[in-house]
Amino acid sequence: MDRDFLIDLFADFGPVTIRKMFSGFGISADGTNFALALRAGLYFRADDQTIPQFEAEGSQPFQYQTRTKTVTVNSYWQLPARLFDESEELADWARAALAAAQRAALRKRPKVRKAAKPKISSKAASKPAVGRKPAAKRRAAKARKAPRR
């Protein structure tokens, strides 16, 4: 699958962003990735609400092989082949996949950043800050004192 084919495929769905990813493309809308177009096929994001629909069509979850095992990714399921010819129904499946991806994003906890501790060098810690010029003024004063060439 190439980029132009994917743009045409999602024409009834609406505008999508297609980016190179792994051995194919990641497909997103509104900043949310909801599909993968790989050599093995087109995979849509799925969750507990949409997996039964994929199972009813006989689809399988995305799988890949490592040196030691087969890894199954249950969050992406292969799009039924019949939908490549049914653009309106494909758009409905794409909307459901986007909704599943958005639900998954809501379930993720935001990363909590720890407050950074201020770093104090031993030289600065030994001298009082009172009466010192700000760093920018010190640099400017040094530049004025430097001999010109």
PDB file of C-alpha atoms in Angstrom:
ATOM      1  CA  MET A   1       0.000   0.000   0.000  1.00  0.00           C
ATOM      2  CA  ASP A   2       1.331   3.377  -0.927  1.00  0.00           C
ATOM      3  CA  ARG A   3       0.453   6.824   0.407  1.00  0.00           C
ATOM      4  CA  ASP A   4      -1.812   7.791  -2.532  1.00  0.00           C
ATOM      5  CA  PHE A   5      -3.803   4.557  -2.238  1.00  0.00           C
ATOM      6  CA  LEU A   6      -4.354   5.199   1.479  1.00  0.00           C
ATOM      7  CA  ILE A   7      -5.463   8.797   0.888  1.00  0.00           C
ATOM      8  CA  ASP A   8      -8.020   7.558  -1.666  1.00  0.00           C
ATOM      9  CA  LEU A   9      -9.106   4.738   0.655  1.00  0.00           C
ATOM     10  CA  PHE A  10      -9.929   7.165   3.479  1.00  0.00           C
ATOM     11  CA  ALA A  11     -11.580   9.790   1.240  1.00  0.00           C
ATOM     12  CA  ASP A  12     -15.076   9.134   2.680  1.00  0.00           C
ATOM     13  CA  PHE A  13     -13.704   9.186   6.229  1.00  0.00           C
ATOM     14  CA  GLY A  14     -12.082  12.590   5.933  1.00  0.00           C
ATOM     15  CA  PRO A  15      -8.578  14.023   6.021  1.00  0.00           C
ATOM     16  CA  VAL A  16      -5.913  11.771   7.484  1.00  0.00           C
ATOM     17  CA  THR A  17      -2.233  12.191   8.258  1.00  0.00           C
ATOM     18  CA  ILE A  18      -0.027   9.417   6.934  1.00  0.00           C
ATOM     19  CA  ARG A  19       3.481   8.986   8.344  1.00  0.00           C
ATOM     20  CA  LYS A  20       6.180   6.415   7.682  1.00  0.00           C
ATOM     21  CA  MET A  21       6.227   3.881  10.500  1.00  0.00           C
ATOM     22  CA  PHE A  22       7.923   0.500  10.893  1.00  0.00           C
ATOM     23  CA  SER A  23       7.526  -1.299   7.567  1.00  0.00           C
ATOM     24  CA  GLY A  24       4.603   0.831   6.423  1.00  0.00           C
ATOM     25  CA  PHE A  25       2.555   3.802   7.558  1.00  0.00           C
ATOM     26  CA  GLY A  26       0.783   5.099  10.642  1.00  0.00           C
ATOM     27  CA  ILE A  27      -2.567   6.709   9.903  1.00  0.00           C
ATOM     28  CA  SER A  28      -3.980   9.379  12.189  1.00  0.00           C
ATOM     29  CA  ALA A  29      -6.765  11.926  12.397  1.00  0.00           C
ATOM     30  CA  ASP A  30      -6.944  14.855  14.797  1.00  0.00           C
ATOM     31  CA  GLY A  31      -3.495  13.902  16.122  1.00  0.00           C
ATOM     32  CA  THR A  32      -4.591  10.385  17.136  1.00  0.00           C
ATOM     33  CA  ASN A  33      -3.127   7.310  15.450  1.00  0.00           C
ATOM     34  CA  PHE A  34      -5.942   4.865  14.661  1.00  0.00           C
ATOM     35  CA  ALA A  35      -4.596   2.609  11.911  1.00  0.00           C
ATOM     36  CA  LEU A  36      -1.445   0.903  10.655  1.00  0.00           C
ATOM     37  CA  ALA A  37      -0.814   0.079   7.001  1.00  0.00           C
ATOM     38  CA  LEU A  38       1.862  -2.615   6.942  1.00  0.00           C
ATOM     39  CA  ARG A  39       3.068  -5.194   4.462  1.00  0.00           C
ATOM     40  CA  ALA A  40       0.758  -7.708   6.132  1.00  0.00           C
ATOM     41  CA  GLY A  41      -2.338  -5.523   5.654  1.00  0.00           C
ATOM     42  CA  LEU A  42      -4.341  -2.673   7.114  1.00  0.00           C
ATOM     43  CA  TYR A  43      -4.945  -2.758  10.869  1.00  0.00           C
ATOM     44  CA  PHE A  44      -7.414  -0.623  12.811  1.00  0.00           C
ATOM     45  CA  ARG A  45      -7.265   0.292  16.490  1.00  0.00           C
ATOM     46  CA  ALA A  46      -9.661  -1.845  18.528  1.00  0.00           C
ATOM     47  CA  ASP A  47     -10.835  -2.166  22.106  1.00  0.00           C
ATOM     48  CA  ASP A  48     -13.438  -4.128  24.086  1.00  0.00           C
ATOM     49  CA  GLN A  49     -16.254  -2.290  22.290  1.00  0.00           C
ATOM     50  CA  THR A  50     -15.024  -2.952  18.737  1.00  0.00           C
ATOM     51  CA  ILE A  51     -13.204  -6.312  18.936  1.00  0.00           C
ATOM     52  CA  PRO A  52     -16.484  -8.309  18.641  1.00  0.00           C
ATOM     53  CA  GLN A  53     -17.111  -6.598  15.285  1.00  0.00           C
ATOM     54  CA  PHE A  54     -13.685  -7.743  14.027  1.00  0.00           C
ATOM     55  CA  GLU A  55     -14.213 -11.267  15.382  1.00  0.00           C
ATOM     56  CA  ALA A  56     -17.598 -11.490  13.615  1.00  0.00           C
ATOM     57  CA  GLU A  57     -15.800 -10.743  10.337  1.00  0.00           C
ATOM     58  CA  GLY A  58     -13.156 -13.427  11.013  1.00  0.00           C
ATOM     59  CA  SER A  59     -10.354 -10.887  11.461  1.00  0.00           C
ATOM     60  CA  GLN A  60      -7.250 -11.495  13.530  1.00  0.00           C
ATOM     61  CA  PRO A  61      -5.208  -9.215  15.791  1.00  0.00           C
ATOM     62  CA  PHE A  62      -1.887  -7.885  14.548  1.00  0.00           C
ATOM     63  CA  GLN A  63       0.967 -10.342  15.085  1.00  0.00           C
ATOM     64  CA  TYR A  64       4.672 -10.227  14.463  1.00  0.00           C
ATOM     65  CA  GLN A  65       7.492 -12.692  14.908  1.00  0.00           C
ATOM     66  CA  THR A  66      10.604 -12.222  17.026  1.00  0.00           C
ATOM     67  CA  ARG A  67      13.499 -14.675  17.152  1.00  0.00           C
ATOM     68  CA  THR A  68      11.924 -16.535  20.036  1.00  0.00           C
ATOM     69  CA  LYS A  69       8.154 -16.019  19.857  1.00  0.00           C
ATOM     70  CA  THR A  70       5.084 -14.636  18.121  1.00  0.00           C
ATOM     71  CA  VAL A  71       3.820 -11.400  19.637  1.00  0.00           C
ATOM     72  CA  THR A  72       0.107 -10.597  19.407  1.00  0.00           C
ATOM     73  CA  VAL A  73      -0.973  -6.956  19.632  1.00  0.00           C
ATOM     74  CA  ASN A  74      -4.649  -7.030  20.609  1.00  0.00           C
ATOM     75  CA  SER A  75      -5.076  -3.290  20.199  1.00  0.00           C
ATOM     76  CA  TYR A  76      -4.851  -3.482  16.376  1.00  0.00           C
ATOM     77  CA  TRP A  77      -6.992  -5.831  14.281  1.00  0.00           C
ATOM     78  CA  GLN A  78      -6.831  -6.557  10.550  1.00  0.00           C
ATOM     79  CA  LEU A  79      -9.456  -4.803   8.474  1.00  0.00           C
ATOM     80  CA  PRO A  80     -11.720  -7.283   6.627  1.00  0.00           C
ATOM     81  CA  ALA A  81     -10.731  -7.426   2.953  1.00  0.00           C
ATOM     82  CA  ARG A  82     -14.314  -6.809   1.759  1.00  0.00           C
ATOM     83  CA  LEU A  83     -14.159  -3.250   3.131  1.00  0.00           C
ATOM     84  CA  PHE A  84     -11.568  -2.174   0.556  1.00  0.00           C
ATOM     85  CA  ASP A  85     -14.454  -2.069  -1.948  1.00  0.00           C
ATOM     86  CA  GLU A  86     -16.993  -0.535   0.480  1.00  0.00           C
ATOM     87  CA  SER A  87     -15.718   2.989   1.067  1.00  0.00           C
ATOM     88  CA  GLU A  88     -18.703   4.198   3.123  1.00  0.00           C
ATOM     89  CA  GLU A  89     -18.598   1.187   5.436  1.00  0.00           C
ATOM     90  CA  LEU A  90     -14.811   1.492   5.692  1.00  0.00           C
ATOM     91  CA  ALA A  91     -15.329   5.103   6.832  1.00  0.00           C
ATOM     92  CA  ASP A  92     -17.679   3.831   9.591  1.00  0.00           C
ATOM     93  CA  TRP A  93     -15.046   1.310  10.734  1.00  0.00           C
ATOM     94  CA  ALA A  94     -12.399   4.052  10.649  1.00  0.00           C
ATOM     95  CA  ARG A  95     -14.592   6.284  12.855  1.00  0.00           C
ATOM     96  CA  ALA A  96     -14.996   3.390  15.318  1.00  0.00           C
ATOM     97  CA  ALA A  97     -11.213   2.817  15.277  1.00  0.00           C
ATOM     98  CA  LEU A  98     -10.565   6.516  15.917  1.00  0.00           C
ATOM     99  CA  ALA A  99     -13.038   6.436  18.824  1.00  0.00           C
ATOM    100  CA  ALA A 100     -11.254   3.348  20.246  1.00  0.00           C
ATOM    101  CA  ALA A 101      -7.898   5.137  19.977  1.00  0.00           C
ATOM    102  CA  GLN A 102      -9.320   8.214  21.703  1.00  0.00           C
ATOM    103  CA  ARG A 103     -10.770   6.071  24.529  1.00  0.00           C
ATOM    104  CA  ALA A 104      -7.362   4.425  24.964  1.00  0.00           C
ATOM    105  CA  ALA A 105      -5.678   7.838  25.152  1.00  0.00           C
ATOM    106  CA  LEU A 106      -8.090   8.908  27.902  1.00  0.00           C
ATOM    107  CA  ARG A 107      -7.279   5.786  29.934  1.00  0.00           C
ATOM    108  CA  LYS A 108      -3.558   6.545  29.905  1.00  0.00           C
ATOM    109  CA  ARG A 109      -2.434   8.363  32.987  1.00  0.00           C
ATOM    110  CA  PRO A 110      -0.553  11.572  32.284  1.00  0.00           C
ATOM    111  CA  LYS A 111       3.124  11.378  33.088  1.00  0.00           C
ATOM    112  CA  VAL A 112       3.907  13.176  36.310  1.00  0.00           C
ATOM    113  CA  ARG A 113       7.116  15.146  36.196  1.00  0.00           C
ATOM    114  CA  LYS A 114       9.106  15.605  39.334  1.00  0.00           C
ATOM    115  CA  ALA A 115      10.115  19.131  40.147  1.00  0.00           C
ATOM    116  CA  ALA A 116      13.734  19.651  39.216  1.00  0.00           C
ATOM    117  CA  LYS A 117      16.003  20.500  42.098  1.00  0.00           C
ATOM    118  CA  PRO A 118      18.077  23.612  41.514  1.00  0.00           C
ATOM    119  CA  LYS A 119      21.712  22.777  40.885  1.00  0.00           C
ATOM    120  CA  ILE A 120      24.176  24.783  42.922  1.00  0.00           C
ATOM    121  CA  SER A 121      27.841  24.547  42.135  1.00  0.00           C
ATOM    122  CA  SER A 122      30.238  24.445  45.062  1.00  0.00           C
ATOM    123  CA  LYS A 123      31.750  27.773  43.929  1.00  0.00           C
ATOM    124  CA  ALA A 124      28.362  29.514  43.915  1.00  0.00           C
ATOM    125  CA  ALA A 125      27.364  27.920  47.218  1.00  0.00           C
ATOM    126  CA  SER A 126      30.458  29.311  48.977  1.00  0.00           C
ATOM    127  CA  LYS A 127      29.936  32.915  47.821  1.00  0.00           C
ATOM    128  CA  PRO A 128      26.976  34.979  48.899  1.00  0.00           C
ATOM    129  CA  ALA A 129      24.703  36.100  46.048  1.00  0.00           C
ATOM    130  CA  VAL A 130      24.308  39.565  47.537  1.00  0.00           C
ATOM    131  CA  GLY A 131      26.055  42.264  45.549  1.00  0.00           C
ATOM    132  CA  ARG A 132      26.744  40.063  42.501  1.00  0.00           C
ATOM    133  CA  LYS A 133      25.775  41.209  39.059  1.00  0.00           C
ATOM    134  CA  PRO A 134      23.510  38.956  36.989  1.00  0.00           C
ATOM    135  CA  ALA A 135      25.362  36.609  34.636  1.00  0.00           C
ATOM    136  CA  ALA A 136      24.357  38.547  31.509  1.00  0.00           C
ATOM    137  CA  LYS A 137      25.797  41.786  32.908  1.00  0.00           C
ATOM    138  CA  ARG A 138      29.033  40.034  33.907  1.00  0.00           C
ATOM    139  CA  ARG A 139      29.457  38.669  30.378  1.00  0.00           C
ATOM    140  CA  ALA A 140      28.770  42.106  28.867  1.00  0.00           C
ATOM    141  CA  ALA A 141      31.352  43.710  31.163  1.00  0.00           C
ATOM    142  CA  LYS A 142      33.932  41.074  30.175  1.00  0.00           C
ATOM    143  CA  ALA A 143      33.242  41.694  26.494  1.00  0.00           C
ATOM    144  CA  ARG A 144      33.840  45.427  26.925  1.00  0.00           C
ATOM    145  CA  LYS A 145      37.168  44.790  28.676  1.00  0.00           C
ATOM    146  CA  ALA A 146      38.401  42.338  26.059  1.00  0.00           C
ATOM    147  CA  PRO A 147      40.939  43.849  23.619  1.00  0.00           C
ATOM    148  CA  ARG A 148      39.629  44.357  20.087  1.00  0.00           C
ATOM    149  CA  ARG A 149      41.468  42.914  17.122  1.00  0.00           C
TER     150      ARG A 149
END
